[in-house]
Amino acid sequence: MDIHSWSQPELVRVRHLELDLDVRFDRKILEGSVTLHFDPTTEPQLVLDTRDLEIHSVENAAGFELGARDPILGSPLRIRLSPGAGWVRVRYSTTPAATGLQWLDPPQTAGKRYPFLYSQSQAIHARSWIPLQDSPGVRITFEGRVRVPSGLHAVMAAERAGEHFRMQHPVPSYLIALAAGDLEFRPLGERSGVFAEPALLDAAAREFADTEAMMRAVEEMYGPYRWGRYDLLVLPPSFPFGGMENPCLTFATPTILAGDKSLVSLVAHELAHSWSGNLVTNATWSDFWLNEGFTVYLERRIIEKVYGPAREQMEASLGRRELDREMASLPEADRVLHLNLEARDPDDGCTLVPYEKGALLLRTIEREVGRERFDAFLRSYFDHFAFQSITTADFLDYLRRELPTAIPLEDWIFKPGVPPDAADPHSGAFALVEAAATRWRQGHAIETGHWTTQEWLHFLRVQENPEMARLDRDFHFSQTGNSEILHQWLLMSVRAQYEPAYPALEHFLCTVGRRKFLKPIYTELMKTSEGRERARRIYRHARAGYHHIAQATIDALTA
Ligand code: BES
Ligand code: ZN
């Protein structure tokens, strides 16, 4: 039972979709049809999820009715079925209000000459651009035809088959994805490549050069990559996430193009979802930690294999600290792994808890049973539940049967906070950074020439009452081209009211739409009256460039 869907898949279950869409940049709408196939049934009706769609007609049905709009769930589309029917076709168009689509004007792109469109369906935004059973417990195969104005290219997260796209594995609706713009392709290896605007293609190909090595690393541990190709698509900077694991085609923010591969754990993460998430999927949004906790665990294993243990230890250690920091600001109910999302938008459950606390649970199990046994367990878990959507209870049953331990699983999953006997990531490199930070505070010069992004982040995060001007003079943080370091620096600048960084702050907020960056900065600004004024003034300019999802978050913060 999924409280975030109107559909009743236990009565009629859609198995396959045929999408046929025109991309109308002139009106910022998609227009066309979707044909939904299901097992022939004598049920009187099929219920689909929709939000802000215009339904023109339904073919091969005895009628339809669009129900009242719920602010979170949207409107149920109730289709009266003819007895024995096995398909219906809905003709529809989207509206510019579709929360699952962002339509960008040319100035918001790298090339500045062509418009851009991309979809973001997770968690429950697919219904704003396709009428369907929008629940992660319902898996479908699909085919898509997408028409775009000449000169532009459309891609879908699926296999390309001549003029159209096709997904032959059953996937949940939140993984259906589409993008269109001035896109070019560059191969990275046999099975992988990158799509980007021409201006970004070289940088993207250099940054993602280790993608094949990452694929081999996961395959050695957890079994074959089952999706054929693995490509990446670099989106404009307004993309509200770091990455999105759309099958065969990860969508990624350009803010990870650091020039030195230092932020590619995001690629490892989205690639890992090809096992945890896309192959074995959370059945409801309360089980989201099954997707993200497993994926962070796998991500770290990939990083360890491809870039070595020191890098992995630093990233795990950063994650552990950020988890504590975020948890301190969350209500107790949001510090548990299995979330109660009653009357809430599932996007609200997206904190570090499912990610980092989830990964920490798996790390703790690994410590208890040993890596070899845990890897064997994970591999069998992915095989056992392949192409299925499962609940937390399904996982617990399987774990208790296959790998009994003394770990207090109920506490981990249903109680707030991190249990006392949790694994404790440690980084030797960070101990050296802390020592260097102390020496620097005492007025000494320090040797930082070999520091990586992770070490710089840690250096900044351990500063108490930071001497902002001296930090900037010695290390030039206001000029860094690394988005993670810049974000950390700007956040500290707001806290310390360090005015020389304000032009960079304003520029950052007006060009980057990644919610993970925006939310902490706006939250910090809202803590003082001067900051509130600055936040609201900047947001007035910046808002139109943000995605609906980021707008909703920042609207609530700055209200
Ligand atoms: N699937 C998520 C993004 C997401 C989560 C979108 C919930 C909508 C609702 C993706 O895999 C993810 O976790 N992205 C992270 C990056 C990661 C390295 C932690 C992000 O966007 O920051
Ligand atoms: Zn993820």
mmCIF file with all atom_site columns, C-alpha atoms in Angstrom, residues 270-372:
data_model
loop_
_atom_site.group_PDB
_atom_site.id
_atom_site.type_symbol
_atom_site.label_atom_id
_atom_site.label_alt_id
_atom_site.label_comp_id
_atom_site.label_asym_id
_atom_site.label_entity_id
_atom_site.label_seq_id
_atom_site.pdbx_PDB_ins_code
_atom_site.Cartn_x
_atom_site.Cartn_y
_atom_site.Cartn_z
_atom_site.occupancy
_atom_site.B_iso_or_equiv
_atom_site.pdbx_formal_charge
_atom_site.auth_seq_id
_atom_site.auth_comp_id
_atom_site.auth_asym_id
_atom_site.auth_atom_id
_atom_site.pdbx_PDB_model_num
ATOM 1   C CA . GLU A 1 270 ? 24.356 7.168   -9.333  1.00 0.00 ? 270 GLU A CA 1
ATOM 2   C CA . LEU A 1 271 ? 26.042 4.165   -10.948 1.00 0.00 ? 271 LEU A CA 1
ATOM 3   C CA . ALA A 1 272 ? 25.581 2.159   -7.729  1.00 0.00 ? 272 ALA A CA 1
ATOM 4   C CA . HIS A 1 273 ? 21.839 2.819   -7.982  1.00 0.00 ? 273 HIS A CA 1
ATOM 5   C CA . SER A 1 274 ? 21.897 0.488   -11.009 1.00 0.00 ? 274 SER A CA 1
ATOM 6   C CA . TRP A 1 275 ? 21.944 -2.213  -8.283  1.00 0.00 ? 275 TRP A CA 1
ATOM 7   C CA . SER A 1 276 ? 20.466 -0.556  -5.191  1.00 0.00 ? 276 SER A CA 1
ATOM 8   C CA . GLY A 1 277 ? 17.391 1.368   -6.294  1.00 0.00 ? 277 GLY A CA 1
ATOM 9   C CA . ASN A 1 278 ? 16.913 0.537   -9.943  1.00 0.00 ? 278 ASN A CA 1
ATOM 10  C CA . LEU A 1 279 ? 17.313 -3.251  -9.672  1.00 0.00 ? 279 LEU A CA 1
ATOM 11  C CA . VAL A 1 280 ? 16.008 -3.588  -6.088  1.00 0.00 ? 280 VAL A CA 1
ATOM 12  C CA . THR A 1 281 ? 13.648 -0.703  -5.453  1.00 0.00 ? 281 THR A CA 1
ATOM 13  C CA . ASN A 1 282 ? 11.975 0.826   -2.404  1.00 0.00 ? 282 ASN A CA 1
ATOM 14  C CA . ALA A 1 283 ? 8.314  -0.228  -2.550  1.00 0.00 ? 283 ALA A CA 1
ATOM 15  C CA . THR A 1 284 ? 7.120  2.980   -0.845  1.00 0.00 ? 284 THR A CA 1
ATOM 16  C CA . TRP A 1 285 ? 8.788  6.316   -0.054  1.00 0.00 ? 285 TRP A CA 1
ATOM 17  C CA . SER A 1 286 ? 8.968  5.322   3.621   1.00 0.00 ? 286 SER A CA 1
ATOM 18  C CA . ASP A 1 287 ? 11.465 2.664   2.505   1.00 0.00 ? 287 ASP A CA 1
ATOM 19  C CA . PHE A 1 288 ? 13.617 5.283   0.735   1.00 0.00 ? 288 PHE A CA 1
ATOM 20  C CA . TRP A 1 289 ? 16.596 4.375   2.924   1.00 0.00 ? 289 TRP A CA 1
ATOM 21  C CA . LEU A 1 290 ? 16.753 1.002   1.127   1.00 0.00 ? 290 LEU A CA 1
ATOM 22  C CA . ASN A 1 291 ? 17.576 2.949   -2.041  1.00 0.00 ? 291 ASN A CA 1
ATOM 23  C CA . GLU A 1 292 ? 19.883 5.568   -0.624  1.00 0.00 ? 292 GLU A CA 1
ATOM 24  C CA . GLY A 1 293 ? 21.553 3.902   2.350   1.00 0.00 ? 293 GLY A CA 1
ATOM 25  C CA . PHE A 1 294 ? 22.575 0.899   0.240   1.00 0.00 ? 294 PHE A CA 1
ATOM 26  C CA . THR A 1 295 ? 23.714 3.231   -2.521  1.00 0.00 ? 295 THR A CA 1
ATOM 27  C CA . VAL A 1 296 ? 25.956 5.323   -0.270  1.00 0.00 ? 296 VAL A CA 1
ATOM 28  C CA . TYR A 1 297 ? 27.450 2.087   1.068   1.00 0.00 ? 297 TYR A CA 1
ATOM 29  C CA . LEU A 1 298 ? 28.135 0.863   -2.509  1.00 0.00 ? 298 LEU A CA 1
ATOM 30  C CA . GLU A 1 299 ? 29.378 4.304   -3.562  1.00 0.00 ? 299 GLU A CA 1
ATOM 31  C CA . ARG A 1 300 ? 32.025 4.200   -0.825  1.00 0.00 ? 300 ARG A CA 1
ATOM 32  C CA . ARG A 1 301 ? 33.086 0.694   -1.818  1.00 0.00 ? 301 ARG A CA 1
ATOM 33  C CA . ILE A 1 302 ? 33.549 1.872   -5.417  1.00 0.00 ? 302 ILE A CA 1
ATOM 34  C CA . ILE A 1 303 ? 35.594 4.867   -4.261  1.00 0.00 ? 303 ILE A CA 1
ATOM 35  C CA . GLU A 1 304 ? 37.778 2.613   -2.137  1.00 0.00 ? 304 GLU A CA 1
ATOM 36  C CA . LYS A 1 305 ? 38.427 0.264   -5.057  1.00 0.00 ? 305 LYS A CA 1
ATOM 37  C CA . VAL A 1 306 ? 39.041 2.918   -7.707  1.00 0.00 ? 306 VAL A CA 1
ATOM 38  C CA . TYR A 1 307 ? 40.683 5.736   -5.691  1.00 0.00 ? 307 TYR A CA 1
ATOM 39  C CA . GLY A 1 308 ? 42.032 3.918   -2.638  1.00 0.00 ? 308 GLY A CA 1
ATOM 40  C CA . PRO A 1 309 ? 41.127 3.598   1.059   1.00 0.00 ? 309 PRO A CA 1
ATOM 41  C CA . ALA A 1 310 ? 42.392 7.057   2.080   1.00 0.00 ? 310 ALA A CA 1
ATOM 42  C CA . ARG A 1 311 ? 39.877 8.797   -0.188  1.00 0.00 ? 311 ARG A CA 1
ATOM 43  C CA . GLU A 1 312 ? 37.092 6.498   0.993   1.00 0.00 ? 312 GLU A CA 1
ATOM 44  C CA . GLN A 1 313 ? 37.907 7.144   4.656   1.00 0.00 ? 313 GLN A CA 1
ATOM 45  C CA . MET A 1 314 ? 37.793 10.883  4.090   1.00 0.00 ? 314 MET A CA 1
ATOM 46  C CA . GLU A 1 315 ? 34.435 10.736  2.338   1.00 0.00 ? 315 GLU A CA 1
ATOM 47  C CA . ALA A 1 316 ? 32.934 8.412   4.955   1.00 0.00 ? 316 ALA A CA 1
ATOM 48  C CA . SER A 1 317 ? 34.230 10.668  7.686   1.00 0.00 ? 317 SER A CA 1
ATOM 49  C CA . LEU A 1 318 ? 32.782 13.801  6.049   1.00 0.00 ? 318 LEU A CA 1
ATOM 50  C CA . GLY A 1 319 ? 29.460 11.972  5.696   1.00 0.00 ? 319 GLY A CA 1
ATOM 51  C CA . ARG A 1 320 ? 29.435 10.889  9.330   1.00 0.00 ? 320 ARG A CA 1
ATOM 52  C CA . ARG A 1 321 ? 29.971 14.448  10.551  1.00 0.00 ? 321 ARG A CA 1
ATOM 53  C CA . GLU A 1 322 ? 27.398 15.965  8.221   1.00 0.00 ? 322 GLU A CA 1
ATOM 54  C CA . LEU A 1 323 ? 24.884 13.380  9.434   1.00 0.00 ? 323 LEU A CA 1
ATOM 55  C CA . ASP A 1 324 ? 25.319 14.512  13.031  1.00 0.00 ? 324 ASP A CA 1
ATOM 56  C CA . ARG A 1 325 ? 25.140 18.136  12.030  1.00 0.00 ? 325 ARG A CA 1
ATOM 57  C CA . GLU A 1 326 ? 21.907 17.674  10.082  1.00 0.00 ? 326 GLU A CA 1
ATOM 58  C CA . MET A 1 327 ? 20.298 15.340  12.608  1.00 0.00 ? 327 MET A CA 1
ATOM 59  C CA . ALA A 1 328 ? 20.707 17.963  15.323  1.00 0.00 ? 328 ALA A CA 1
ATOM 60  C CA . SER A 1 329 ? 18.292 20.201  13.399  1.00 0.00 ? 329 SER A CA 1
ATOM 61  C CA . LEU A 1 330 ? 15.714 17.513  12.599  1.00 0.00 ? 330 LEU A CA 1
ATOM 62  C CA . PRO A 1 331 ? 12.671 16.530  14.660  1.00 0.00 ? 331 PRO A CA 1
ATOM 63  C CA . GLU A 1 332 ? 13.098 13.095  16.289  1.00 0.00 ? 332 GLU A CA 1
ATOM 64  C CA . ALA A 1 333 ? 10.587 11.532  13.907  1.00 0.00 ? 333 ALA A CA 1
ATOM 65  C CA . ASP A 1 334 ? 12.922 12.300  10.988  1.00 0.00 ? 334 ASP A CA 1
ATOM 66  C CA . ARG A 1 335 ? 15.951 10.693  12.626  1.00 0.00 ? 335 ARG A CA 1
ATOM 67  C CA . VAL A 1 336 ? 14.636 7.181   11.936  1.00 0.00 ? 336 VAL A CA 1
ATOM 68  C CA . LEU A 1 337 ? 15.308 5.120   8.810   1.00 0.00 ? 337 LEU A CA 1
ATOM 69  C CA . HIS A 1 338 ? 11.733 4.004   8.163   1.00 0.00 ? 338 HIS A CA 1
ATOM 70  C CA . LEU A 1 339 ? 9.895  7.319   7.794   1.00 0.00 ? 339 LEU A CA 1
ATOM 71  C CA . ASN A 1 340 ? 6.313  8.168   8.570   1.00 0.00 ? 340 ASN A CA 1
ATOM 72  C CA . LEU A 1 341 ? 5.303  10.311  5.582   1.00 0.00 ? 341 LEU A CA 1
ATOM 73  C CA . GLU A 1 342 ? 1.580  10.529  6.352   1.00 0.00 ? 342 GLU A CA 1
ATOM 74  C CA . ALA A 1 343 ? 0.222  13.781  4.833   1.00 0.00 ? 343 ALA A CA 1
ATOM 75  C CA . ARG A 1 344 ? 3.722  14.759  3.712   1.00 0.00 ? 344 ARG A CA 1
ATOM 76  C CA . ASP A 1 345 ? 5.395  15.181  0.363   1.00 0.00 ? 345 ASP A CA 1
ATOM 77  C CA . PRO A 1 346 ? 8.004  12.408  0.058   1.00 0.00 ? 346 PRO A CA 1
ATOM 78  C CA . ASP A 1 347 ? 10.528 15.040  -1.066  1.00 0.00 ? 347 ASP A CA 1
ATOM 79  C CA . ASP A 1 348 ? 10.493 16.182  2.590   1.00 0.00 ? 348 ASP A CA 1
ATOM 80  C CA . GLY A 1 349 ? 11.971 12.843  3.702   1.00 0.00 ? 349 GLY A CA 1
ATOM 81  C CA . CYS A 1 350 ? 15.101 13.500  1.687   1.00 0.00 ? 350 CYS A CA 1
ATOM 82  C CA . THR A 1 351 ? 17.576 14.306  4.475   1.00 0.00 ? 351 THR A CA 1
ATOM 83  C CA . LEU A 1 352 ? 20.992 12.766  5.167   1.00 0.00 ? 352 LEU A CA 1
ATOM 84  C CA . VAL A 1 353 ? 19.362 10.245  7.516   1.00 0.00 ? 353 VAL A CA 1
ATOM 85  C CA . PRO A 1 354 ? 18.337 7.658   4.866   1.00 0.00 ? 354 PRO A CA 1
ATOM 86  C CA . TYR A 1 355 ? 21.709 8.217   3.150   1.00 0.00 ? 355 TYR A CA 1
ATOM 87  C CA . GLU A 1 356 ? 24.299 8.314   5.887   1.00 0.00 ? 356 GLU A CA 1
ATOM 88  C CA . LYS A 1 357 ? 22.527 6.529   8.728   1.00 0.00 ? 357 LYS A CA 1
ATOM 89  C CA . GLY A 1 358 ? 21.463 3.863   6.228   1.00 0.00 ? 358 GLY A CA 1
ATOM 90  C CA . ALA A 1 359 ? 25.041 3.437   4.974   1.00 0.00 ? 359 ALA A CA 1
ATOM 91  C CA . LEU A 1 360 ? 26.299 3.345   8.552   1.00 0.00 ? 360 LEU A CA 1
ATOM 92  C CA . LEU A 1 361 ? 23.946 0.467   9.362   1.00 0.00 ? 361 LEU A CA 1
ATOM 93  C CA . LEU A 1 362 ? 25.351 -1.542  6.454   1.00 0.00 ? 362 LEU A CA 1
ATOM 94  C CA . ARG A 1 363 ? 28.898 -0.654  7.476   1.00 0.00 ? 363 ARG A CA 1
ATOM 95  C CA . THR A 1 364 ? 28.086 -1.854  10.976  1.00 0.00 ? 364 THR A CA 1
ATOM 96  C CA . ILE A 1 365 ? 26.757 -5.177  9.652   1.00 0.00 ? 365 ILE A CA 1
ATOM 97  C CA . GLU A 1 366 ? 29.906 -5.499  7.532   1.00 0.00 ? 366 GLU A CA 1
ATOM 98  C CA . ARG A 1 367 ? 32.056 -4.950  10.622  1.00 0.00 ? 367 ARG A CA 1
ATOM 99  C CA . GLU A 1 368 ? 30.124 -7.611  12.531  1.00 0.00 ? 368 GLU A CA 1
ATOM 100 C CA . VAL A 1 369 ? 30.134 -10.385 9.934   1.00 0.00 ? 369 VAL A CA 1
ATOM 101 C CA . GLY A 1 370 ? 33.263 -9.507  7.953   1.00 0.00 ? 370 GLY A CA 1
ATOM 102 C CA . ARG A 1 371 ? 33.518 -8.074  4.466   1.00 0.00 ? 371 ARG A CA 1
ATOM 103 C CA . GLU A 1 372 ? 33.553 -11.379 2.627   1.00 0.00 ? 372 GLU A CA 1
#
